[in-house]
């Protein structure tokens, strides 16, 4: 199943916020200089995770510039391998426009027309099916404990949860633990390859795009609950799947309030994928 985890972009926003705004100065004089340029320092830096290395450490800042000039200069620390950046930016712009004029209005109508418990049930059903590739990839990476927990989720949610309508496993202390084939490839050292922006689906890489195709094939091969045959016989279910995919994703284009949103999204997508692979 091809999907974008909503936690991916939410957590990524926090990571980007740290990268752009968390640099503080050690002397009062340098703090005054930064304040004159409009850059607010953050006291929270002292509580940063020890293993985190500030991406802006050692970056030369033009103290005579504006906030935007500072943000533009900080992009030197956010470089990602993006050989087809021009094409990717056009796809990103298309995705933003499609989101504004088509996708989100449909999602809004979906929210208006259906009660919350119905939307939750739909999300639970698709999440239950997604646990099939989650299980396969956990086992492929030798994560046997995680695989055992995912197996328990499938059993509990399919039986007690009425084919996945209710996420009883989560209530029992077994939250969903996503593992995709892109992570499996990364686990075994396969490089990310160039950055890609997929139409409608958003940020990806060559490795992760191939991984999405494999995950979809795993669902086909498993035929869990005969879901693929049912969806092929009832094409409207693919539409429901697409609407739910956007419904559960809290990211909104323009929400970063920055002219460099493309660069920031690209950066935190890559860094979060690295974190997911190492966990």
PDB file of C-alpha atoms in Angstrom:
ATOM      1  CA  UNK A   1       0.000   0.000   0.000  1.00  0.00           C
ATOM      2  CA  UNK A   2       1.364   3.401  -0.920  1.00  0.00           C
ATOM      3  CA  UNK A   3       1.031   5.839   1.886  1.00  0.00           C
ATOM      4  CA  UNK A   4       2.536   8.803   3.586  1.00  0.00           C
ATOM      5  CA  UNK A   5       2.764   8.640   7.363  1.00  0.00           C
ATOM      6  CA  UNK A   6       1.223  11.780   8.923  1.00  0.00           C
ATOM      7  CA  UNK A   7       3.742  11.615  11.748  1.00  0.00           C
ATOM      8  CA  UNK A   8       6.524  11.870   9.155  1.00  0.00           C
ATOM      9  CA  UNK A   9       5.747  15.469   8.237  1.00  0.00           C
ATOM     10  CA  UNK A  10       4.611  16.521  11.722  1.00  0.00           C
ATOM     11  CA  UNK A  11       7.851  15.323  13.310  1.00  0.00           C
ATOM     12  CA  UNK A  12       9.764  16.702  10.350  1.00  0.00           C
ATOM     13  CA  UNK A  13       8.385  20.183  10.969  1.00  0.00           C
ATOM     14  CA  UNK A  14       9.851  20.039  14.468  1.00  0.00           C
ATOM     15  CA  UNK A  15      13.209  18.940  13.050  1.00  0.00           C
ATOM     16  CA  UNK A  16      13.250  21.806  10.553  1.00  0.00           C
ATOM     17  CA  UNK A  17      12.298  24.284  13.256  1.00  0.00           C
ATOM     18  CA  UNK A  18      15.317  23.179  15.237  1.00  0.00           C
ATOM     19  CA  UNK A  19      17.624  23.401  12.215  1.00  0.00           C
ATOM     20  CA  UNK A  20      16.574  26.933  11.242  1.00  0.00           C
ATOM     21  CA  UNK A  21      15.990  28.622  14.586  1.00  0.00           C
ATOM     22  CA  UNK A  22      17.864  26.753  17.323  1.00  0.00           C
ATOM     23  CA  UNK A  23      21.329  28.392  16.980  1.00  0.00           C
ATOM     24  CA  UNK A  24      22.168  30.528  20.016  1.00  0.00           C
ATOM     25  CA  UNK A  25      25.187  32.619  20.763  1.00  0.00           C
ATOM     26  CA  UNK A  26      27.660  32.271  23.619  1.00  0.00           C
ATOM     27  CA  UNK A  27      28.275  35.992  24.200  1.00  0.00           C
ATOM     28  CA  UNK A  28      25.956  38.929  24.813  1.00  0.00           C
ATOM     29  CA  UNK A  29      27.524  40.924  21.972  1.00  0.00           C
ATOM     30  CA  UNK A  30      26.779  38.326  19.283  1.00  0.00           C
ATOM     31  CA  UNK A  31      23.222  37.992  20.626  1.00  0.00           C
ATOM     32  CA  UNK A  32      22.660  41.727  20.145  1.00  0.00           C
ATOM     33  CA  UNK A  33      23.941  41.452  16.574  1.00  0.00           C
ATOM     34  CA  UNK A  34      21.546  38.628  15.718  1.00  0.00           C
ATOM     35  CA  UNK A  35      18.598  40.442  17.309  1.00  0.00           C
ATOM     36  CA  UNK A  36      19.291  43.505  15.132  1.00  0.00           C
ATOM     37  CA  UNK A  37      18.955  41.203  12.079  1.00  0.00           C
ATOM     38  CA  UNK A  38      15.569  39.998  13.301  1.00  0.00           C
ATOM     39  CA  UNK A  39      16.637  36.455  14.242  1.00  0.00           C
ATOM     40  CA  UNK A  40      15.127  35.368  17.565  1.00  0.00           C
ATOM     41  CA  UNK A  41      17.265  33.098  19.681  1.00  0.00           C
ATOM     42  CA  UNK A  42      15.766  30.039  21.348  1.00  0.00           C
ATOM     43  CA  UNK A  43      16.548  29.097  24.937  1.00  0.00           C
ATOM     44  CA  UNK A  44      15.304  25.572  24.245  1.00  0.00           C
ATOM     45  CA  UNK A  45      18.597  24.736  22.490  1.00  0.00           C
ATOM     46  CA  UNK A  46      20.071  23.817  25.852  1.00  0.00           C
ATOM     47  CA  UNK A  47      17.603  20.932  26.065  1.00  0.00           C
ATOM     48  CA  UNK A  48      18.352  19.550  22.591  1.00  0.00           C
ATOM     49  CA  UNK A  49      18.946  15.822  22.217  1.00  0.00           C
ATOM     50  CA  UNK A  50      22.695  15.288  22.820  1.00  0.00           C
ATOM     51  CA  UNK A  51      23.078  13.178  19.694  1.00  0.00           C
ATOM     52  CA  UNK A  52      21.705  15.961  17.487  1.00  0.00           C
ATOM     53  CA  UNK A  53      24.301  17.936  15.540  1.00  0.00           C
ATOM     54  CA  UNK A  54      23.179  21.448  14.651  1.00  0.00           C
ATOM     55  CA  UNK A  55      23.077  21.624  10.860  1.00  0.00           C
ATOM     56  CA  UNK A  56      23.885  25.358  11.040  1.00  0.00           C
ATOM     57  CA  UNK A  57      26.915  24.966  13.300  1.00  0.00           C
ATOM     58  CA  UNK A  58      29.797  27.003  11.906  1.00  0.00           C
ATOM     59  CA  UNK A  59      27.686  28.659   9.202  1.00  0.00           C
ATOM     60  CA  UNK A  60      28.717  32.232   8.406  1.00  0.00           C
ATOM     61  CA  UNK A  61      25.688  34.514   8.752  1.00  0.00           C
ATOM     62  CA  UNK A  62      25.235  37.871   7.082  1.00  0.00           C
ATOM     63  CA  UNK A  63      24.292  39.928  10.139  1.00  0.00           C
ATOM     64  CA  UNK A  64      23.386  42.935   8.001  1.00  0.00           C
ATOM     65  CA  UNK A  65      20.690  41.012   6.148  1.00  0.00           C
ATOM     66  CA  UNK A  66      17.040  40.297   6.802  1.00  0.00           C
ATOM     67  CA  UNK A  67      15.367  37.175   8.162  1.00  0.00           C
ATOM     68  CA  UNK A  68      14.903  35.886   4.624  1.00  0.00           C
ATOM     69  CA  UNK A  69      18.570  36.447   3.855  1.00  0.00           C
ATOM     70  CA  UNK A  70      19.488  34.447   6.933  1.00  0.00           C
ATOM     71  CA  UNK A  71      17.073  31.669   5.974  1.00  0.00           C
ATOM     72  CA  UNK A  72      18.417  31.635   2.422  1.00  0.00           C
ATOM     73  CA  UNK A  73      21.987  31.353   3.682  1.00  0.00           C
ATOM     74  CA  UNK A  74      20.984  28.511   6.001  1.00  0.00           C
ATOM     75  CA  UNK A  75      19.990  26.434   2.971  1.00  0.00           C
ATOM     76  CA  UNK A  76      23.694  25.763   2.424  1.00  0.00           C
ATOM     77  CA  UNK A  77      23.381  23.410   5.404  1.00  0.00           C
ATOM     78  CA  UNK A  78      20.280  21.701   3.995  1.00  0.00           C
ATOM     79  CA  UNK A  79      21.666  20.447   0.702  1.00  0.00           C
ATOM     80  CA  UNK A  80      20.172  17.176  -0.527  1.00  0.00           C
ATOM     81  CA  UNK A  81      21.086  15.224  -3.688  1.00  0.00           C
ATOM     82  CA  UNK A  82      18.419  16.540  -6.065  1.00  0.00           C
ATOM     83  CA  UNK A  83      19.712  16.315  -9.671  1.00  0.00           C
ATOM     84  CA  UNK A  84      16.265  16.926 -11.218  1.00  0.00           C
ATOM     85  CA  UNK A  85      15.319  19.768  -8.909  1.00  0.00           C
ATOM     86  CA  UNK A  86      13.646  21.825 -11.627  1.00  0.00           C
ATOM     87  CA  UNK A  87      11.255  18.993 -12.502  1.00  0.00           C
ATOM     88  CA  UNK A  88      10.672  18.179  -8.826  1.00  0.00           C
ATOM     89  CA  UNK A  89       9.771  21.778  -8.068  1.00  0.00           C
ATOM     90  CA  UNK A  90       7.203  21.795 -10.869  1.00  0.00           C
ATOM     91  CA  UNK A  91       5.650  18.590  -9.516  1.00  0.00           C
ATOM     92  CA  UNK A  92       5.666  20.084  -6.010  1.00  0.00           C
ATOM     93  CA  UNK A  93       3.846  23.159  -7.323  1.00  0.00           C
ATOM     94  CA  UNK A  94       1.328  20.951  -9.149  1.00  0.00           C
ATOM     95  CA  UNK A  95       0.738  18.928  -5.979  1.00  0.00           C
ATOM     96  CA  UNK A  96       0.112  22.117  -4.010  1.00  0.00           C
ATOM     97  CA  UNK A  97      -2.416  23.393  -6.553  1.00  0.00           C
ATOM     98  CA  UNK A  98      -4.145  20.019  -6.846  1.00  0.00           C
ATOM     99  CA  UNK A  99      -4.299  19.877  -3.062  1.00  0.00           C
ATOM    100  CA  UNK A 100      -5.871  23.321  -2.823  1.00  0.00           C
ATOM    101  CA  UNK A 101      -8.429  23.015  -5.616  1.00  0.00           C
ATOM    102  CA  UNK A 102      -9.282  19.308  -5.671  1.00  0.00           C
ATOM    103  CA  UNK A 103      -7.925  17.099  -2.913  1.00  0.00           C
ATOM    104  CA  UNK A 104      -8.722  19.187   0.169  1.00  0.00           C
ATOM    105  CA  UNK A 105     -12.223  20.207  -1.010  1.00  0.00           C
ATOM    106  CA  UNK A 106     -13.004  16.497  -1.492  1.00  0.00           C
ATOM    107  CA  UNK A 107     -11.605  15.722   1.961  1.00  0.00           C
ATOM    108  CA  UNK A 108     -13.682  18.564   3.438  1.00  0.00           C
ATOM    109  CA  UNK A 109     -16.800  17.131   1.791  1.00  0.00           C
ATOM    110  CA  UNK A 110     -15.902  13.692   3.131  1.00  0.00           C
ATOM    111  CA  UNK A 111     -15.612  15.098   6.650  1.00  0.00           C
ATOM    112  CA  UNK A 112     -18.927  16.946   6.263  1.00  0.00           C
ATOM    113  CA  UNK A 113     -20.824  13.928   4.931  1.00  0.00           C
ATOM    114  CA  UNK A 114     -19.582  11.220   7.281  1.00  0.00           C
ATOM    115  CA  UNK A 115     -19.585  10.941  11.086  1.00  0.00           C
ATOM    116  CA  UNK A 116     -16.226  10.747  12.814  1.00  0.00           C
ATOM    117  CA  UNK A 117     -16.709   7.115  13.864  1.00  0.00           C
ATOM    118  CA  UNK A 118     -17.206   6.163  10.198  1.00  0.00           C
ATOM    119  CA  UNK A 119     -14.018   7.949   9.134  1.00  0.00           C
ATOM    120  CA  UNK A 120     -12.132   6.327  12.005  1.00  0.00           C
ATOM    121  CA  UNK A 121     -13.422   2.906  10.970  1.00  0.00           C
ATOM    122  CA  UNK A 122     -12.327   3.445   7.367  1.00  0.00           C
ATOM    123  CA  UNK A 123      -8.853   4.528   8.503  1.00  0.00           C
ATOM    124  CA  UNK A 124      -8.623   1.490  10.788  1.00  0.00           C
ATOM    125  CA  UNK A 125      -9.518  -0.925   7.991  1.00  0.00           C
ATOM    126  CA  UNK A 126      -6.814   0.424   5.678  1.00  0.00           C
ATOM    127  CA  UNK A 127      -4.318   0.525   8.561  1.00  0.00           C
ATOM    128  CA  UNK A 128      -5.070  -3.132   9.303  1.00  0.00           C
ATOM    129  CA  UNK A 129      -4.321  -4.059   5.690  1.00  0.00           C
ATOM    130  CA  UNK A 130      -1.118  -1.992   5.835  1.00  0.00           C
ATOM    131  CA  UNK A 131       0.128  -4.177   8.669  1.00  0.00           C
ATOM    132  CA  UNK A 132       0.716  -6.961   6.121  1.00  0.00           C
ATOM    133  CA  UNK A 133       3.729  -5.248   4.465  1.00  0.00           C
ATOM    134  CA  UNK A 134       4.696  -3.896   7.900  1.00  0.00           C
ATOM    135  CA  UNK A 135       5.013  -7.494   9.097  1.00  0.00           C
ATOM    136  CA  UNK A 136       6.874  -8.643   5.987  1.00  0.00           C
ATOM    137  CA  UNK A 137       9.431  -5.843   6.266  1.00  0.00           C
ATOM    138  CA  UNK A 138       9.927  -6.306  10.000  1.00  0.00           C
ATOM    139  CA  UNK A 139      10.766  -9.954   9.412  1.00  0.00           C
ATOM    140  CA  UNK A 140      12.977  -9.104   6.419  1.00  0.00           C
ATOM    141  CA  UNK A 141      15.049  -6.860   8.689  1.00  0.00           C
ATOM    142  CA  UNK A 142      15.277  -9.484  11.415  1.00  0.00           C
ATOM    143  CA  UNK A 143      13.159  -7.416  13.817  1.00  0.00           C
ATOM    144  CA  UNK A 144      11.452 -10.447  15.294  1.00  0.00           C
ATOM    145  CA  UNK A 145       9.929  -8.741  18.338  1.00  0.00           C
ATOM    146  CA  UNK A 146       8.423  -6.025  16.191  1.00  0.00           C
ATOM    147  CA  UNK A 147       7.187  -8.700  13.788  1.00  0.00           C
ATOM    148  CA  UNK A 148       5.550 -10.571  16.675  1.00  0.00           C
ATOM    149  CA  UNK A 149       3.779  -7.405  17.825  1.00  0.00           C
ATOM    150  CA  UNK A 150       2.553  -6.683  14.299  1.00  0.00           C
ATOM    151  CA  UNK A 151       1.304 -10.269  13.976  1.00  0.00           C
ATOM    152  CA  UNK A 152      -0.630  -9.823  17.222  1.00  0.00           C
ATOM    153  CA  UNK A 153      -2.097  -6.592  15.862  1.00  0.00           C
ATOM    154  CA  UNK A 154      -3.310  -8.357  12.725  1.00  0.00           C
ATOM    155  CA  UNK A 155      -4.908 -11.163  14.720  1.00  0.00           C
ATOM    156  CA  UNK A 156      -6.596  -8.962  17.315  1.00  0.00           C
ATOM    157  CA  UNK A 157      -7.828  -6.289  14.918  1.00  0.00           C
ATOM    158  CA  UNK A 158      -9.072  -8.751  12.305  1.00  0.00           C
ATOM    159  CA  UNK A 159     -11.002 -10.848  14.834  1.00  0.00           C
ATOM    160  CA  UNK A 160     -11.913  -8.751  17.879  1.00  0.00           C
ATOM    161  CA  UNK A 161     -11.763  -5.582  15.808  1.00  0.00           C
ATOM    162  CA  UNK A 162     -14.248  -6.872  13.210  1.00  0.00           C
ATOM    163  CA  UNK A 163     -11.996  -7.023  10.129  1.00  0.00           C
ATOM    164  CA  UNK A 164     -10.058  -3.996  11.320  1.00  0.00           C
ATOM    165  CA  UNK A 165     -12.950  -1.590  11.913  1.00  0.00           C
ATOM    166  CA  UNK A 166     -11.751  -1.122  15.477  1.00  0.00           C
ATOM    167  CA  UNK A 167      -8.113  -0.774  16.509  1.00  0.00           C
ATOM    168  CA  UNK A 168      -8.414  -2.918  19.624  1.00  0.00           C
ATOM    169  CA  UNK A 169      -4.699  -3.765  19.454  1.00  0.00           C
ATOM    170  CA  UNK A 170      -3.759  -0.147  20.097  1.00  0.00           C
ATOM    171  CA  UNK A 171      -5.993  -0.113  23.167  1.00  0.00           C
ATOM    172  CA  UNK A 172      -4.115  -3.226  24.324  1.00  0.00           C
ATOM    173  CA  UNK A 173      -0.767  -1.435  24.076  1.00  0.00           C
ATOM    174  CA  UNK A 174       0.144  -2.517  20.539  1.00  0.00           C
ATOM    175  CA  UNK A 175       0.325   0.631  18.368  1.00  0.00           C
ATOM    176  CA  UNK A 176       1.057   0.289  14.669  1.00  0.00           C
ATOM    177  CA  UNK A 177       4.793   0.137  13.865  1.00  0.00           C
ATOM    178  CA  UNK A 178       5.353   1.032  10.237  1.00  0.00           C
ATOM    179  CA  UNK A 179       8.085  -0.705   8.254  1.00  0.00           C
ATOM    180  CA  UNK A 180       8.221  -0.359   4.472  1.00  0.00           C
ATOM    181  CA  UNK A 181      10.487  -1.870   1.841  1.00  0.00           C
ATOM    182  CA  UNK A 182      12.307   1.439   1.411  1.00  0.00           C
ATOM    183  CA  UNK A 183      13.352   1.133   5.055  1.00  0.00           C
ATOM    184  CA  UNK A 184      14.337  -2.488   4.473  1.00  0.00           C
ATOM    185  CA  UNK A 185      16.606  -1.471   1.595  1.00  0.00           C
ATOM    186  CA  UNK A 186      18.119   1.288   3.719  1.00  0.00           C
ATOM    187  CA  UNK A 187      18.607  -1.163   6.584  1.00  0.00           C
ATOM    188  CA  UNK A 188      20.837  -3.237   4.303  1.00  0.00           C
ATOM    189  CA  UNK A 189      22.806  -0.229   3.120  1.00  0.00           C
ATOM    190  CA  UNK A 190      21.127   0.587  -0.202  1.00  0.00           C
ATOM    191  CA  UNK A 191      21.659   4.340  -0.836  1.00  0.00           C
ATOM    192  CA  UNK A 192      18.688   6.657  -1.163  1.00  0.00           C
ATOM    193  CA  UNK A 193      19.406   7.667  -4.733  1.00  0.00           C
ATOM    194  CA  UNK A 194      18.172  11.013  -6.046  1.00  0.00           C
ATOM    195  CA  UNK A 195      15.367  12.883  -4.353  1.00  0.00           C
ATOM    196  CA  UNK A 196      12.000  12.686  -6.112  1.00  0.00           C
ATOM    197  CA  UNK A 197       8.671  14.439  -5.765  1.00  0.00           C
ATOM    198  CA  UNK A 198       5.923  12.062  -6.890  1.00  0.00           C
ATOM    199  CA  UNK A 199       2.691  13.411  -8.404  1.00  0.00           C
ATOM    200  CA  UNK A 200       0.024  13.547  -5.653  1.00  0.00           C
ATOM    201  CA  UNK A 201       2.127  11.378  -3.297  1.00  0.00           C
ATOM    202  CA  UNK A 202       4.784  13.967  -2.515  1.00  0.00           C
ATOM    203  CA  UNK A 203       8.360  13.547  -1.193  1.00  0.00           C
ATOM    204  CA  UNK A 204      10.240  10.352  -1.979  1.00  0.00           C
ATOM    205  CA  UNK A 205      13.549   9.046  -3.297  1.00  0.00           C
ATOM    206  CA  UNK A 206      14.428   6.528  -5.972  1.00  0.00           C
ATOM    207  CA  UNK A 207      14.902   3.885  -3.267  1.00  0.00           C
ATOM    208  CA  UNK A 208      11.627   4.695  -1.508  1.00  0.00           C
ATOM    209  CA  UNK A 209       9.661   4.810  -4.750  1.00  0.00           C
ATOM    210  CA  UNK A 210      10.867   1.305  -5.610  1.00  0.00           C
ATOM    211  CA  UNK A 211       9.991   0.296  -2.068  1.00  0.00           C
ATOM    212  CA  UNK A 212       6.417   1.552  -2.458  1.00  0.00           C
ATOM    213  CA  UNK A 213       5.987  -0.616  -5.535  1.00  0.00           C
ATOM    214  CA  UNK A 214       7.268  -3.672  -3.653  1.00  0.00           C
ATOM    215  CA  UNK A 215       4.965  -3.009  -0.686  1.00  0.00           C
ATOM    216  CA  UNK A 216       2.006  -2.807  -3.059  1.00  0.00           C
ATOM    217  CA  UNK A 217       3.095  -6.133  -4.590  1.00  0.00           C
ATOM    218  CA  UNK A 218       3.331  -7.690  -1.119  1.00  0.00           C
ATOM    219  CA  UNK A 219      -0.290  -6.777  -0.465  1.00  0.00           C
ATOM    220  CA  UNK A 220      -1.248  -8.236  -3.836  1.00  0.00           C
ATOM    221  CA  UNK A 221       0.574 -11.486  -3.132  1.00  0.00           C
ATOM    222  CA  UNK A 222      -0.749 -11.825   0.414  1.00  0.00           C
ATOM    223  CA  UNK A 223      -4.347 -11.134  -0.658  1.00  0.00           C
ATOM    224  CA  UNK A 224      -5.161 -10.612   3.017  1.00  0.00           C
ATOM    225  CA  UNK A 225      -8.928 -10.748   3.549  1.00  0.00           C
ATOM    226  CA  UNK A 226      -9.164 -10.935  -0.242  1.00  0.00           C
ATOM    227  CA  UNK A 227      -8.919  -7.135  -0.198  1.00  0.00           C
ATOM    228  CA  UNK A 228      -7.355  -6.612  -3.620  1.00  0.00           C
ATOM    229  CA  UNK A 229      -9.982  -8.657  -5.440  1.00  0.00           C
ATOM    230  CA  UNK A 230     -12.711  -6.748  -3.617  1.00  0.00           C
ATOM    231  CA  UNK A 231     -11.170  -3.384  -4.480  1.00  0.00           C
ATOM    232  CA  UNK A 232     -10.774  -4.380  -8.127  1.00  0.00           C
ATOM    233  CA  UNK A 233     -14.442  -5.372  -8.252  1.00  0.00           C
ATOM    234  CA  UNK A 234     -15.490  -2.127  -6.569  1.00  0.00           C
ATOM    235  CA  UNK A 235     -13.348   0.690  -8.047  1.00  0.00           C
ATOM    236  CA  UNK A 236     -14.958   3.277  -5.733  1.00  0.00           C
ATOM    237  CA  UNK A 237     -12.954   1.730  -2.897  1.00  0.00           C
ATOM    238  CA  UNK A 238      -9.741   3.052  -4.486  1.00  0.00           C
ATOM    239  CA  UNK A 239     -11.259   6.518  -4.353  1.00  0.00           C
ATOM    240  CA  UNK A 240     -12.080   6.019  -0.692  1.00  0.00           C
ATOM    241  CA  UNK A 241      -8.519   4.834  -0.108  1.00  0.00           C
ATOM    242  CA  UNK A 242      -7.134   7.993  -1.766  1.00  0.00           C
ATOM    243  CA  UNK A 243      -9.432  10.283   0.239  1.00  0.00           C
ATOM    244  CA  UNK A 244      -8.520   8.541   3.487  1.00  0.00           C
ATOM    245  CA  UNK A 245      -4.833   8.821   2.606  1.00  0.00           C
ATOM    246  CA  UNK A 246      -5.154  12.610   2.498  1.00  0.00           C
ATOM    247  CA  UNK A 247      -7.559  12.751   5.434  1.00  0.00           C
ATOM    248  CA  UNK A 248      -5.044  11.169   7.827  1.00  0.00           C
ATOM    249  CA  UNK A 249      -2.172  13.348   6.591  1.00  0.00           C
ATOM    250  CA  UNK A 250      -2.095  16.634   8.488  1.00  0.00           C
ATOM    251  CA  UNK A 251       0.430  18.396   6.240  1.00  0.00           C
ATOM    252  CA  UNK A 252      -0.792  21.489   4.400  1.00  0.00           C
ATOM    253  CA  UNK A 253       1.134  23.204   1.622  1.00  0.00           C
ATOM    254  CA  UNK A 254       2.215  26.659   2.706  1.00  0.00           C
ATOM    255  CA  UNK A 255       1.949  25.774   6.398  1.00  0.00           C
ATOM    256  CA  UNK A 256       5.666  26.403   6.966  1.00  0.00           C
ATOM    257  CA  UNK A 257       5.100  30.063   6.020  1.00  0.00           C
ATOM    258  CA  UNK A 258       8.415  30.193   4.192  1.00  0.00           C
ATOM    259  CA  UNK A 259       9.470  30.911   0.601  1.00  0.00           C
ATOM    260  CA  UNK A 260      11.862  27.966   0.999  1.00  0.00           C
ATOM    261  CA  UNK A 261       9.267  25.355   1.877  1.00  0.00           C
ATOM    262  CA  UNK A 262      10.395  23.004  -0.892  1.00  0.00           C
ATOM    263  CA  UNK A 263      13.959  22.951   0.477  1.00  0.00           C
ATOM    264  CA  UNK A 264      12.798  22.428   4.045  1.00  0.00           C
ATOM    265  CA  UNK A 265      10.373  19.616   3.209  1.00  0.00           C
ATOM    266  CA  UNK A 266      13.075  17.930   1.152  1.00  0.00           C
ATOM    267  CA  UNK A 267      15.532  18.174   4.059  1.00  0.00           C
ATOM    268  CA  UNK A 268      13.346  16.840   6.841  1.00  0.00           C
ATOM    269  CA  UNK A 269      11.948  14.042   4.656  1.00  0.00           C
ATOM    270  CA  UNK A 270      15.466  12.693   4.052  1.00  0.00           C
ATOM    271  CA  UNK A 271      16.550  13.128   7.674  1.00  0.00           C
ATOM    272  CA  UNK A 272      13.435  11.500   9.074  1.00  0.00           C
ATOM    273  CA  UNK A 273      13.877   8.533   6.771  1.00  0.00           C
ATOM    274  CA  UNK A 274      17.384   8.148   8.155  1.00  0.00           C
ATOM    275  CA  UNK A 275      15.967   8.146  11.681  1.00  0.00           C
ATOM    276  CA  UNK A 276      13.307   5.583  10.764  1.00  0.00           C
ATOM    277  CA  UNK A 277      15.887   3.239   9.306  1.00  0.00           C
ATOM    278  CA  UNK A 278      18.109   3.441  12.394  1.00  0.00           C
ATOM    279  CA  UNK A 279      15.354   2.850  14.952  1.00  0.00           C
TER     280      UNK A 279
END
